[in-house]
Amino acid sequence: MNDYQLIVIGAGPGGYSAALRAAQLGMNTAIVESREAGGTCLNRGCVPAKTLLHASDVYHSATHSGDLGIHVRGARADMGEIFAYKRHVSETLSAGIESLLKKARVPLLRGHACITGPNTVEVTGADGTVSVHTGDNILIATGSVPARPPIPGLELEGVMTSDELLQGTDHLYRSIVIIGGGVIGVEFATFYADLGCQVTIIEGLDRLLPTLDRELGQNLAMGMKKQGVQVYTGRACRYIRAPWWSGWSRRRTV
């Protein structure tokens, strides 16, 4: 007899929703996750990005409201505090997911999962310990990771993915180049431009947000250019050169 009727690998939106529903239907269920419960959207995507955008929008409104007769003196964006607020929001929501799993009596098995047989999952914890679990059914809901295009120079200092950029820093970059004008790239561009960073977006297709309606991408590009963002569409990035100044204040990102 197996340990569980269902083992779910991955505690993102798909994984934890499936585990909770299975538990509601009476299935003895466990879930495996090596990182934070809630997956990409909650910890490295939608939620933290929108949290940062809210913070930058408040700062931008405070420092650009003179035409309305509202003058704010001494406004300062503290990057350390902004990213601490972002982490607090994500951690609070992630803890909420863990609470739901606990209430549903779904064990959260911490570590990396490896399917070693038709009904067997090995879980390797952060300390290297390995535990073996068996299940009648195994659901793989591991999600995805940021793609790294085959561009020479990705190994240079200051080149990072959206996951790494979301980890934050204690000060504002002087300039940032974003390769990719999709939703994630535009969100980061908006955040840093609101705070006064020099931002450049490079998009290979003919407009920003190429998977959405053409008017959205075109209007967004006009608005971002008015905000001082340099937008290059229909451009391919063939390689990344080392910045002329090697330091934290100049970043290039993919």
mmCIF file with all atom_site columns, N, CA and C in Angstrom, residues 185-225:
data_model
loop_
_atom_site.group_PDB
_atom_site.id
_atom_site.type_symbol
_atom_site.label_atom_id
_atom_site.label_alt_id
_atom_site.label_comp_id
_atom_site.label_asym_id
_atom_site.label_entity_id
_atom_site.label_seq_id
_atom_site.pdbx_PDB_ins_code
_atom_site.Cartn_x
_atom_site.Cartn_y
_atom_site.Cartn_z
_atom_site.occupancy
_atom_site.B_iso_or_equiv
_atom_site.pdbx_formal_charge
_atom_site.auth_seq_id
_atom_site.auth_comp_id
_atom_site.auth_asym_id
_atom_site.auth_atom_id
_atom_site.pdbx_PDB_model_num
ATOM 1   N N  . GLY A 1 185 ? 9.051  42.649 -18.976 1.00 0.00 ? 185 GLY A N  1
ATOM 2   C CA . GLY A 1 185 ? 10.007 43.696 -19.295 1.00 0.00 ? 185 GLY A CA 1
ATOM 3   C C  . GLY A 1 185 ? 9.424  45.085 -19.118 1.00 0.00 ? 185 GLY A C  1
ATOM 4   N N  . VAL A 1 186 ? 8.177  45.272 -19.564 1.00 0.00 ? 186 VAL A N  1
ATOM 5   C CA . VAL A 1 186 ? 7.528  46.582 -19.456 1.00 0.00 ? 186 VAL A CA 1
ATOM 6   C C  . VAL A 1 186 ? 7.259  46.938 -17.993 1.00 0.00 ? 186 VAL A C  1
ATOM 7   N N  . GLU A 1 187 ? 6.898  45.951 -17.176 1.00 0.00 ? 187 GLU A N  1
ATOM 8   C CA . GLU A 1 187 ? 6.664  46.228 -15.759 1.00 0.00 ? 187 GLU A CA 1
ATOM 9   C C  . GLU A 1 187 ? 7.945  46.711 -15.090 1.00 0.00 ? 187 GLU A C  1
ATOM 10  N N  . PHE A 1 188 ? 9.054  46.031 -15.346 1.00 0.00 ? 188 PHE A N  1
ATOM 11  C CA . PHE A 1 188 ? 10.320 46.467 -14.757 1.00 0.00 ? 188 PHE A CA 1
ATOM 12  C C  . PHE A 1 188 ? 10.719 47.839 -15.287 1.00 0.00 ? 188 PHE A C  1
ATOM 13  N N  . ALA A 1 189 ? 10.494 48.081 -16.572 1.00 0.00 ? 189 ALA A N  1
ATOM 14  C CA . ALA A 1 189 ? 10.831 49.377 -17.148 1.00 0.00 ? 189 ALA A CA 1
ATOM 15  C C  . ALA A 1 189 ? 10.040 50.489 -16.474 1.00 0.00 ? 189 ALA A C  1
ATOM 16  N N  . THR A 1 190 ? 8.762  50.246 -16.236 1.00 0.00 ? 190 THR A N  1
ATOM 17  C CA . THR A 1 190 ? 7.912  51.244 -15.587 1.00 0.00 ? 190 THR A CA 1
ATOM 18  C C  . THR A 1 190 ? 8.376  51.511 -14.162 1.00 0.00 ? 190 THR A C  1
ATOM 19  N N  . PHE A 1 191 ? 8.676  50.447 -13.439 1.00 0.00 ? 191 PHE A N  1
ATOM 20  C CA . PHE A 1 191 ? 9.118  50.589 -12.049 1.00 0.00 ? 191 PHE A CA 1
ATOM 21  C C  . PHE A 1 191 ? 10.373 51.443 -11.958 1.00 0.00 ? 191 PHE A C  1
ATOM 22  N N  . TYR A 1 192 ? 11.395 51.112 -12.735 1.00 0.00 ? 192 TYR A N  1
ATOM 23  C CA . TYR A 1 192 ? 12.659 51.837 -12.628 1.00 0.00 ? 192 TYR A CA 1
ATOM 24  C C  . TYR A 1 192 ? 12.568 53.239 -13.217 1.00 0.00 ? 192 TYR A C  1
ATOM 25  N N  . ALA A 1 193 ? 11.775 53.408 -14.272 1.00 0.00 ? 193 ALA A N  1
ATOM 26  C CA . ALA A 1 193 ? 11.614 54.747 -14.833 1.00 0.00 ? 193 ALA A CA 1
ATOM 27  C C  . ALA A 1 193 ? 10.903 55.663 -13.852 1.00 0.00 ? 193 ALA A C  1
ATOM 28  N N  . ASP A 1 194 ? 9.893  55.147 -13.139 1.00 0.00 ? 194 ASP A N  1
ATOM 29  C CA . ASP A 1 194 ? 9.188  55.947 -12.131 1.00 0.00 ? 194 ASP A CA 1
ATOM 30  C C  . ASP A 1 194 ? 10.140 56.473 -11.066 1.00 0.00 ? 194 ASP A C  1
ATOM 31  N N  . LEU A 1 195 ? 11.171 55.694 -10.756 1.00 0.00 ? 195 LEU A N  1
ATOM 32  C CA . LEU A 1 195 ? 12.105 56.067 -9.696  1.00 0.00 ? 195 LEU A CA 1
ATOM 33  C C  . LEU A 1 195 ? 13.264 56.928 -10.200 1.00 0.00 ? 195 LEU A C  1
ATOM 34  N N  . GLY A 1 196 ? 13.291 57.190 -11.515 1.00 0.00 ? 196 GLY A N  1
ATOM 35  C CA . GLY A 1 196 ? 14.314 58.076 -12.062 1.00 0.00 ? 196 GLY A CA 1
ATOM 36  C C  . GLY A 1 196 ? 15.498 57.387 -12.696 1.00 0.00 ? 196 GLY A C  1
ATOM 37  N N  . CYS A 1 197 ? 15.432 56.079 -12.887 1.00 0.00 ? 197 CYS A N  1
ATOM 38  C CA . CYS A 1 197 ? 16.518 55.337 -13.523 1.00 0.00 ? 197 CYS A CA 1
ATOM 39  C C  . CYS A 1 197 ? 16.441 55.509 -15.041 1.00 0.00 ? 197 CYS A C  1
ATOM 40  N N  . GLN A 1 198 ? 17.584 55.536 -15.700 1.00 0.00 ? 198 GLN A N  1
ATOM 41  C CA . GLN A 1 198 ? 17.624 55.586 -17.163 1.00 0.00 ? 198 GLN A CA 1
ATOM 42  C C  . GLN A 1 198 ? 17.339 54.185 -17.702 1.00 0.00 ? 198 GLN A C  1
ATOM 43  N N  . VAL A 1 199 ? 16.257 54.045 -18.453 1.00 0.00 ? 199 VAL A N  1
ATOM 44  C CA . VAL A 1 199 ? 15.786 52.729 -18.877 1.00 0.00 ? 199 VAL A CA 1
ATOM 45  C C  . VAL A 1 199 ? 15.784 52.621 -20.394 1.00 0.00 ? 199 VAL A C  1
ATOM 46  N N  . THR A 1 200 ? 16.239 51.472 -20.891 1.00 0.00 ? 200 THR A N  1
ATOM 47  C CA . THR A 1 200 ? 16.191 51.151 -22.320 1.00 0.00 ? 200 THR A CA 1
ATOM 48  C C  . THR A 1 200 ? 15.549 49.782 -22.485 1.00 0.00 ? 200 THR A C  1
ATOM 49  N N  . ILE A 1 201 ? 14.590 49.686 -23.414 1.00 0.00 ? 201 ILE A N  1
ATOM 50  C CA . ILE A 1 201 ? 13.951 48.411 -23.736 1.00 0.00 ? 201 ILE A CA 1
ATOM 51  C C  . ILE A 1 201 ? 14.318 48.026 -25.168 1.00 0.00 ? 201 ILE A C  1
ATOM 52  N N  . ILE A 1 202 ? 14.732 46.773 -25.343 1.00 0.00 ? 202 ILE A N  1
ATOM 53  C CA . ILE A 1 202 ? 15.027 46.243 -26.671 1.00 0.00 ? 202 ILE A CA 1
ATOM 54  C C  . ILE A 1 202 ? 14.086 45.073 -26.930 1.00 0.00 ? 202 ILE A C  1
ATOM 55  N N  . GLU A 1 203 ? 13.267 45.195 -27.979 1.00 0.00 ? 203 GLU A N  1
ATOM 56  C CA . GLU A 1 203 ? 12.297 44.148 -28.315 1.00 0.00 ? 203 GLU A CA 1
ATOM 57  C C  . GLU A 1 203 ? 12.539 43.676 -29.749 1.00 0.00 ? 203 GLU A C  1
ATOM 58  N N  . GLY A 1 204 ? 12.610 42.362 -29.926 1.00 0.00 ? 204 GLY A N  1
ATOM 59  C CA . GLY A 1 204 ? 12.893 41.805 -31.243 1.00 0.00 ? 204 GLY A CA 1
ATOM 60  C C  . GLY A 1 204 ? 11.765 41.954 -32.240 1.00 0.00 ? 204 GLY A C  1
ATOM 61  N N  . LEU A 1 205 ? 10.526 41.956 -31.785 1.00 0.00 ? 205 LEU A N  1
ATOM 62  C CA . LEU A 1 205 ? 9.390  42.114 -32.690 1.00 0.00 ? 205 LEU A CA 1
ATOM 63  C C  . LEU A 1 205 ? 9.084  43.590 -32.913 1.00 0.00 ? 205 LEU A C  1
ATOM 64  N N  . ASP A 1 206 ? 8.005  43.861 -33.652 1.00 0.00 ? 206 ASP A N  1
ATOM 65  C CA . ASP A 1 206 ? 7.795  45.230 -34.137 1.00 0.00 ? 206 ASP A CA 1
ATOM 66  C C  . ASP A 1 206 ? 7.132  46.164 -33.138 1.00 0.00 ? 206 ASP A C  1
ATOM 67  N N  . ARG A 1 207 ? 6.785  45.666 -31.945 1.00 0.00 ? 207 ARG A N  1
ATOM 68  C CA . ARG A 1 207 ? 6.123  46.537 -30.965 1.00 0.00 ? 207 ARG A CA 1
ATOM 69  C C  . ARG A 1 207 ? 6.268  45.940 -29.575 1.00 0.00 ? 207 ARG A C  1
ATOM 70  N N  . LEU A 1 208 ? 6.005  46.775 -28.575 1.00 0.00 ? 208 LEU A N  1
ATOM 71  C CA . LEU A 1 208 ? 5.950  46.267 -27.217 1.00 0.00 ? 208 LEU A CA 1
ATOM 72  C C  . LEU A 1 208 ? 4.691  45.413 -27.047 1.00 0.00 ? 208 LEU A C  1
ATOM 73  N N  . LEU A 1 209 ? 4.714  44.537 -26.044 1.00 0.00 ? 209 LEU A N  1
ATOM 74  C CA . LEU A 1 209 ? 3.593  43.630 -25.787 1.00 0.00 ? 209 LEU A CA 1
ATOM 75  C C  . LEU A 1 209 ? 3.133  42.949 -27.074 1.00 0.00 ? 209 LEU A C  1
ATOM 76  N N  . PRO A 1 210 ? 4.048  42.274 -27.779 1.00 0.00 ? 210 PRO A N  1
ATOM 77  C CA . PRO A 1 210 ? 3.718  41.740 -29.106 1.00 0.00 ? 210 PRO A CA 1
ATOM 78  C C  . PRO A 1 210 ? 2.637  40.668 -29.109 1.00 0.00 ? 210 PRO A C  1
ATOM 79  N N  . THR A 1 211 ? 2.343  40.050 -27.963 1.00 0.00 ? 211 THR A N  1
ATOM 80  C CA . THR A 1 211 ? 1.305  39.012 -27.929 1.00 0.00 ? 211 THR A CA 1
ATOM 81  C C  . THR A 1 211 ? -0.083 39.588 -27.662 1.00 0.00 ? 211 THR A C  1
ATOM 82  N N  . LEU A 1 212 ? -0.166 40.893 -27.415 1.00 0.00 ? 212 LEU A N  1
ATOM 83  C CA . LEU A 1 212 ? -1.445 41.545 -27.145 1.00 0.00 ? 212 LEU A CA 1
ATOM 84  C C  . LEU A 1 212 ? -1.841 42.422 -28.333 1.00 0.00 ? 212 LEU A C  1
ATOM 85  N N  . ASP A 1 213 ? -2.969 43.102 -28.204 1.00 0.00 ? 213 ASP A N  1
ATOM 86  C CA . ASP A 1 213 ? -3.450 43.941 -29.302 1.00 0.00 ? 213 ASP A CA 1
ATOM 87  C C  . ASP A 1 213 ? -2.406 44.977 -29.691 1.00 0.00 ? 213 ASP A C  1
ATOM 88  N N  . ARG A 1 214 ? -2.311 45.223 -30.997 1.00 0.00 ? 214 ARG A N  1
ATOM 89  C CA . ARG A 1 214 ? -1.300 46.146 -31.508 1.00 0.00 ? 214 ARG A CA 1
ATOM 90  C C  . ARG A 1 214 ? -1.434 47.533 -30.888 1.00 0.00 ? 214 ARG A C  1
ATOM 91  N N  . GLU A 1 215 ? -2.666 48.007 -30.724 1.00 0.00 ? 215 GLU A N  1
ATOM 92  C CA . GLU A 1 215 ? -2.866 49.357 -30.189 1.00 0.00 ? 215 GLU A CA 1
ATOM 93  C C  . GLU A 1 215 ? -2.296 49.494 -28.781 1.00 0.00 ? 215 GLU A C  1
ATOM 94  N N  . LEU A 1 216 ? -2.382 48.432 -27.991 1.00 0.00 ? 216 LEU A N  1
ATOM 95  C CA . LEU A 1 216 ? -1.853 48.484 -26.635 1.00 0.00 ? 216 LEU A CA 1
ATOM 96  C C  . LEU A 1 216 ? -0.347 48.718 -26.650 1.00 0.00 ? 216 LEU A C  1
ATOM 97  N N  . GLY A 1 217 ? 0.355  47.930 -27.461 1.00 0.00 ? 217 GLY A N  1
ATOM 98  C CA . GLY A 1 217 ? 1.799  48.070 -27.525 1.00 0.00 ? 217 GLY A CA 1
ATOM 99  C C  . GLY A 1 217 ? 2.239  49.411 -28.067 1.00 0.00 ? 217 GLY A C  1
ATOM 100 N N  . GLN A 1 218 ? 1.555  49.890 -29.084 1.00 0.00 ? 218 GLN A N  1
ATOM 101 C CA . GLN A 1 218 ? 1.925  51.166 -29.697 1.00 0.00 ? 218 GLN A CA 1
ATOM 102 C C  . GLN A 1 218 ? 1.666  52.326 -28.737 1.00 0.00 ? 218 GLN A C  1
ATOM 103 N N  . ASN A 1 219 ? 0.523  52.340 -28.098 1.00 0.00 ? 219 ASN A N  1
ATOM 104 C CA . ASN A 1 219 ? 0.215  53.423 -27.156 1.00 0.00 ? 219 ASN A CA 1
ATOM 105 C C  . ASN A 1 219 ? 1.135  53.380 -25.940 1.00 0.00 ? 219 ASN A C  1
ATOM 106 N N  . LEU A 1 220 ? 1.446  52.173 -25.500 1.00 0.00 ? 220 LEU A N  1
ATOM 107 C CA . LEU A 1 220 ? 2.345  52.038 -24.352 1.00 0.00 ? 220 LEU A CA 1
ATOM 108 C C  . LEU A 1 220 ? 3.725  52.574 -24.687 1.00 0.00 ? 220 LEU A C  1
ATOM 109 N N  . ALA A 1 221 ? 4.211  52.277 -25.886 1.00 0.00 ? 221 ALA A N  1
ATOM 110 C CA . ALA A 1 221 ? 5.530  52.769 -26.292 1.00 0.00 ? 221 ALA A CA 1
ATOM 111 C C  . ALA A 1 221 ? 5.555  54.290 -26.308 1.00 0.00 ? 221 ALA A C  1
ATOM 112 N N  . MET A 1 222 ? 4.485  54.913 -26.784 1.00 0.00 ? 222 MET A N  1
ATOM 113 C CA . MET A 1 222 ? 4.423  56.383 -26.807 1.00 0.00 ? 222 MET A CA 1
ATOM 114 C C  . MET A 1 222 ? 4.470  56.946 -25.393 1.00 0.00 ? 222 MET A C  1
ATOM 115 N N  . GLY A 1 223 ? 3.707  56.328 -24.503 1.00 0.00 ? 223 GLY A N  1
ATOM 116 C CA . GLY A 1 223 ? 3.699  56.805 -23.132 1.00 0.00 ? 223 GLY A CA 1
ATOM 117 C C  . GLY A 1 223 ? 5.046  56.631 -22.445 1.00 0.00 ? 223 GLY A C  1
ATOM 118 N N  . MET A 1 224 ? 5.707  55.507 -22.706 1.00 0.00 ? 224 MET A N  1
ATOM 119 C CA . MET A 1 224 ? 6.997  55.268 -22.070 1.00 0.00 ? 224 MET A CA 1
ATOM 120 C C  . MET A 1 224 ? 8.066  56.213 -22.618 1.00 0.00 ? 224 MET A C  1
ATOM 121 N N  . LYS A 1 225 ? 7.989  56.520 -23.880 1.00 0.00 ? 225 LYS A N  1
ATOM 122 C CA . LYS A 1 225 ? 8.950  57.466 -24.451 1.00 0.00 ? 225 LYS A CA 1
ATOM 123 C C  . LYS A 1 225 ? 8.781  58.844 -23.834 1.00 0.00 ? 225 LYS A C  1
#
